[in-house]
mmCIF file of C-alpha atoms in Angstrom:
data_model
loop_
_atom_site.group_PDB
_atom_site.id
_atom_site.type_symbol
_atom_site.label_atom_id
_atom_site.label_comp_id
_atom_site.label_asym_id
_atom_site.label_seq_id
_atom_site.Cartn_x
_atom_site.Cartn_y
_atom_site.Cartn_z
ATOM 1 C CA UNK A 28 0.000 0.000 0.000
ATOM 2 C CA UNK A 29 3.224 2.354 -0.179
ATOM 3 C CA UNK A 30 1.676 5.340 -2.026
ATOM 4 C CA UNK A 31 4.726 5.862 -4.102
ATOM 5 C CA UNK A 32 8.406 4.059 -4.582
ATOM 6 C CA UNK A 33 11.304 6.033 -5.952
ATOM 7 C CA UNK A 34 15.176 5.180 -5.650
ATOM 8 C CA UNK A 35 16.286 8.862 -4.630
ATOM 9 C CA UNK A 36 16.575 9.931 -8.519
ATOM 10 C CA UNK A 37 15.559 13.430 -7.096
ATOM 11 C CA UNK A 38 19.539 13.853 -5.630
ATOM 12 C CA UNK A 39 20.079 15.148 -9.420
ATOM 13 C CA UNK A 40 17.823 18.099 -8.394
ATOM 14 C CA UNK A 41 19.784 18.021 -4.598
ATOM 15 C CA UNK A 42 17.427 16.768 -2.782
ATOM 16 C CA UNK A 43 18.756 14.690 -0.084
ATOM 17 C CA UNK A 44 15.192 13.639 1.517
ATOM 18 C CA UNK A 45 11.873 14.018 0.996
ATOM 19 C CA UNK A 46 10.285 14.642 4.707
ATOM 20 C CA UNK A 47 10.096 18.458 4.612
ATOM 21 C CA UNK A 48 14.054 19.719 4.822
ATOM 22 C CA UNK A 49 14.261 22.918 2.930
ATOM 23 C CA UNK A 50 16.166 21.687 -0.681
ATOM 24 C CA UNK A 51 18.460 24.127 -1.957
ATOM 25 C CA UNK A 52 17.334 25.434 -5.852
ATOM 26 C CA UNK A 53 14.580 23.033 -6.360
ATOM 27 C CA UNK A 54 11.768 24.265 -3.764
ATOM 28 C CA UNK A 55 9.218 27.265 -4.215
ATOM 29 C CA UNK A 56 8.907 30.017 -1.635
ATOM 30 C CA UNK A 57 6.845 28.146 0.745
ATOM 31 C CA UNK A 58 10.038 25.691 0.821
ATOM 32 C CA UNK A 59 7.990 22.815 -1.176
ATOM 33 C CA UNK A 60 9.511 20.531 -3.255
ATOM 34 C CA UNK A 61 9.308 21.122 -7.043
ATOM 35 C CA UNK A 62 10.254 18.116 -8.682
ATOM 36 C CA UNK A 63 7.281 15.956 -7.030
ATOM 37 C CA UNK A 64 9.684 13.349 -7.198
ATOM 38 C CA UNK A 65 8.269 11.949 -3.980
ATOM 39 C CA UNK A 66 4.310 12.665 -4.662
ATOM 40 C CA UNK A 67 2.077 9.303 -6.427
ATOM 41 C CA UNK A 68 1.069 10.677 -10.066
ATOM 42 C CA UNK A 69 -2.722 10.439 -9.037
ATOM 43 C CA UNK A 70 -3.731 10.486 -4.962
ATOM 44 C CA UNK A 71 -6.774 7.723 -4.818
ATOM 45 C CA UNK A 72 -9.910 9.525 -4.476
ATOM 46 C CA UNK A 73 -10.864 7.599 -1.204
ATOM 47 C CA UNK A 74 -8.215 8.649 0.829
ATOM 48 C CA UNK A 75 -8.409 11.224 3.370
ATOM 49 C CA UNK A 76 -6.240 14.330 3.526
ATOM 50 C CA UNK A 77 -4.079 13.345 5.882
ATOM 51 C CA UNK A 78 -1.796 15.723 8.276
ATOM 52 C CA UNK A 79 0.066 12.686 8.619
ATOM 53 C CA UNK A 80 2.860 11.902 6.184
ATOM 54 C CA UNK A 81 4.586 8.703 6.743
ATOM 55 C CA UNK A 82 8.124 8.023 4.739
ATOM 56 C CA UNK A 83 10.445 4.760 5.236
ATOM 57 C CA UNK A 84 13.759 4.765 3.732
ATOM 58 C CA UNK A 85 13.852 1.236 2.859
ATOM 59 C CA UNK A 86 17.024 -0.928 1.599
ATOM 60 C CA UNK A 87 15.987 -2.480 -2.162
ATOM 61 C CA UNK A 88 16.077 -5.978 -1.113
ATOM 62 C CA UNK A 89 17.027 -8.659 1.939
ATOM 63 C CA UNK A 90 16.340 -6.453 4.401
ATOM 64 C CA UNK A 91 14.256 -8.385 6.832
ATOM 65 C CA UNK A 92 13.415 -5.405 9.242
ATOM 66 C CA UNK A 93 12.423 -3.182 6.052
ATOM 67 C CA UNK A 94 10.109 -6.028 4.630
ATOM 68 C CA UNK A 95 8.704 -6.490 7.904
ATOM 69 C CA UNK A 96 7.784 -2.900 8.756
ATOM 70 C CA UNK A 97 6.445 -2.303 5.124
ATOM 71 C CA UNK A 98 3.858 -5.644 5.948
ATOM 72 C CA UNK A 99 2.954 -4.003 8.986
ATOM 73 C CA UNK A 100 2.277 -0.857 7.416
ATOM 74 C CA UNK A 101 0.275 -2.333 5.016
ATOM 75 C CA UNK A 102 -1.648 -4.633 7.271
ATOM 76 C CA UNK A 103 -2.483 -1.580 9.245
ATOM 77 C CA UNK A 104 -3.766 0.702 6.285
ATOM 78 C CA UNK A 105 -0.754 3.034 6.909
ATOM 79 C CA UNK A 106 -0.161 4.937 3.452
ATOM 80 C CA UNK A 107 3.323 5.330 3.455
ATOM 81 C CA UNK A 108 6.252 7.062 0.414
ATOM 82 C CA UNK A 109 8.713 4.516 -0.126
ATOM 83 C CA UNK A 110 12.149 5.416 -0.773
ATOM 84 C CA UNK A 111 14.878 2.557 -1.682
ATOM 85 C CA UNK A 112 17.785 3.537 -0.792
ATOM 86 C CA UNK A 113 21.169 1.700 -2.843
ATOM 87 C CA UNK A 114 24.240 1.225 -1.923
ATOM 88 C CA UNK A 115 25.695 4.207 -4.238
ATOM 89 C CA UNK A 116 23.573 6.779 -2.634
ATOM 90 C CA UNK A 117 26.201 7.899 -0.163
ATOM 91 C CA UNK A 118 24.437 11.628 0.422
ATOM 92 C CA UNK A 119 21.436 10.315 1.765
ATOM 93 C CA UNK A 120 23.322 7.061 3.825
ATOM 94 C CA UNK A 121 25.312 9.905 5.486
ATOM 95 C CA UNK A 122 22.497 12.086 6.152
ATOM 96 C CA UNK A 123 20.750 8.886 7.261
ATOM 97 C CA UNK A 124 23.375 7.698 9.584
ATOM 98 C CA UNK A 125 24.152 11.636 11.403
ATOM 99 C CA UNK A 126 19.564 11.440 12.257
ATOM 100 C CA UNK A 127 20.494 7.870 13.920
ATOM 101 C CA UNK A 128 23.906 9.384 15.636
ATOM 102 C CA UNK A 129 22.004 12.341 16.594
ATOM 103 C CA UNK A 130 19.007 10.218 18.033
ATOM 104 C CA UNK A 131 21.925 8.267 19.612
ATOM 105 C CA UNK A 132 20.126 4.607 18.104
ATOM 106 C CA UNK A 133 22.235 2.541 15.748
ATOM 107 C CA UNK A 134 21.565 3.206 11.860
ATOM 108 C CA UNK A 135 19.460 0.121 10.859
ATOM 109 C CA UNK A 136 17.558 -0.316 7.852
ATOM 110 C CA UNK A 137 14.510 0.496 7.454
ATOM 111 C CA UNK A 138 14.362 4.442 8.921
ATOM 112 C CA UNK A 139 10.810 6.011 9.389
ATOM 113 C CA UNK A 140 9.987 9.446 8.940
ATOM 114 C CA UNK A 141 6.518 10.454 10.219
ATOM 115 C CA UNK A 142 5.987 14.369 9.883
ATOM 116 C CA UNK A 143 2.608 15.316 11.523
ATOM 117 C CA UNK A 144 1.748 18.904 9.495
ATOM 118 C CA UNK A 145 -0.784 19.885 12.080
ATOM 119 C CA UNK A 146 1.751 20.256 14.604
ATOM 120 C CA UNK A 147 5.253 20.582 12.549
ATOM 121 C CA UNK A 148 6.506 17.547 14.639
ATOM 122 C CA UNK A 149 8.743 14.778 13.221
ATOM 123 C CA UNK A 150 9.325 11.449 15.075
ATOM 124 C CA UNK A 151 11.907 9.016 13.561
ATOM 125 C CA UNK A 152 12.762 5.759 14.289
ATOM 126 C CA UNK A 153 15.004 2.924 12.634
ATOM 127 C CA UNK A 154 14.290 -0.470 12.168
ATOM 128 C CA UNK A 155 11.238 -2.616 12.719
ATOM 129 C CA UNK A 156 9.305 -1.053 15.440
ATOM 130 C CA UNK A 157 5.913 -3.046 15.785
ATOM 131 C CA UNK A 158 4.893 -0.746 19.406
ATOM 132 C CA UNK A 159 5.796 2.351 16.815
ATOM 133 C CA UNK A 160 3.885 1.333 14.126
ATOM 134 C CA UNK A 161 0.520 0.739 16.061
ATOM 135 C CA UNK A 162 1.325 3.926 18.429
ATOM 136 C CA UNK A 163 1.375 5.140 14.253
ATOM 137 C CA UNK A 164 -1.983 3.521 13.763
ATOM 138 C CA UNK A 165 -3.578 5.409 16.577
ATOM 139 C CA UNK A 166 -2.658 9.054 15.778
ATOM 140 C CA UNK A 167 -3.312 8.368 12.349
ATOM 141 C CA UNK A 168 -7.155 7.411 13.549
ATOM 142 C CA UNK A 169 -7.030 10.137 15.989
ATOM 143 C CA UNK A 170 -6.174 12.788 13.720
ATOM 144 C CA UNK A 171 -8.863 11.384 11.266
ATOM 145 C CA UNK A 172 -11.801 11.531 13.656
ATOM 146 C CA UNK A 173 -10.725 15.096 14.308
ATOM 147 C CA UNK A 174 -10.883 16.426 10.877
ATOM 148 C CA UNK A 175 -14.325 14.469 10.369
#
């Protein structure tokens, strides 16, 4: 149910990540990304607009944790943007591994991003995190009921 996969082909447009970091030339004034690299080409009409934006940086293959937490997400109706991150993308490994240094957590595959608009907060979290992704499940619900 990931809404979206992309390798991150955006880097040619320096973009390092795609949870709301301002991105040098290729954002507008409002600091949104241009390229869209990261948005599905149609949004299904059933789903909600969500203040809720979940991305996992996600290892292209054998990656247990990553397969895991994608199943979960799925099996919980959690949209998600997937981003597969390979072996040549250095950037974005670095960046990845100086969020898990400065959340003082080893840097294990997959990492989530979950930026909640309503309140500008971003929780993140590496590797398969079951008690996360419910704890997900819930504000996601919550923050539905309140826009209803």
């Amino acid at each position: 149910m990931s809404i979206f996969e992309t390798s991150a082909d955006c880097r040619e447009m320096k973009h390092r990540t795609c949870y709301g970091r301002a991105w040098d030339d290729a954002t507008d004034s409002e600091g949104e990304c241009q390229c869209n690299c990261h948005l599905p080409d149609e949004a299904p009409e059933e789903a909600p607009a969500d203040t809720i934006r979940v991305t996992v940086y996600s290892k292209p293959s054998g990656c247990n944790q990553c397969i895991n937490t994608g199943r979960a997400m799925d099996r919980m109706e959690i949209p998600f943007t997937k981003i597969l991150v390979r072996d040549e993308e250095k950037t974005l490994i670095d960046e990845l591994k100086r969020e898990a240094a400065a959340l003082n957590v080893p840097a294990e595959m997959p990492c989530v991003v979950v930026y909640d608009a309503s309140t500008d907060d971003t929780d993140t979290w590496f590797g398969y995190q079951p008690d996360k992704i419910r704890e997900l499940k819930g504000k996601i619900t919550n923050s539905r009921k309140a826009s209803s």
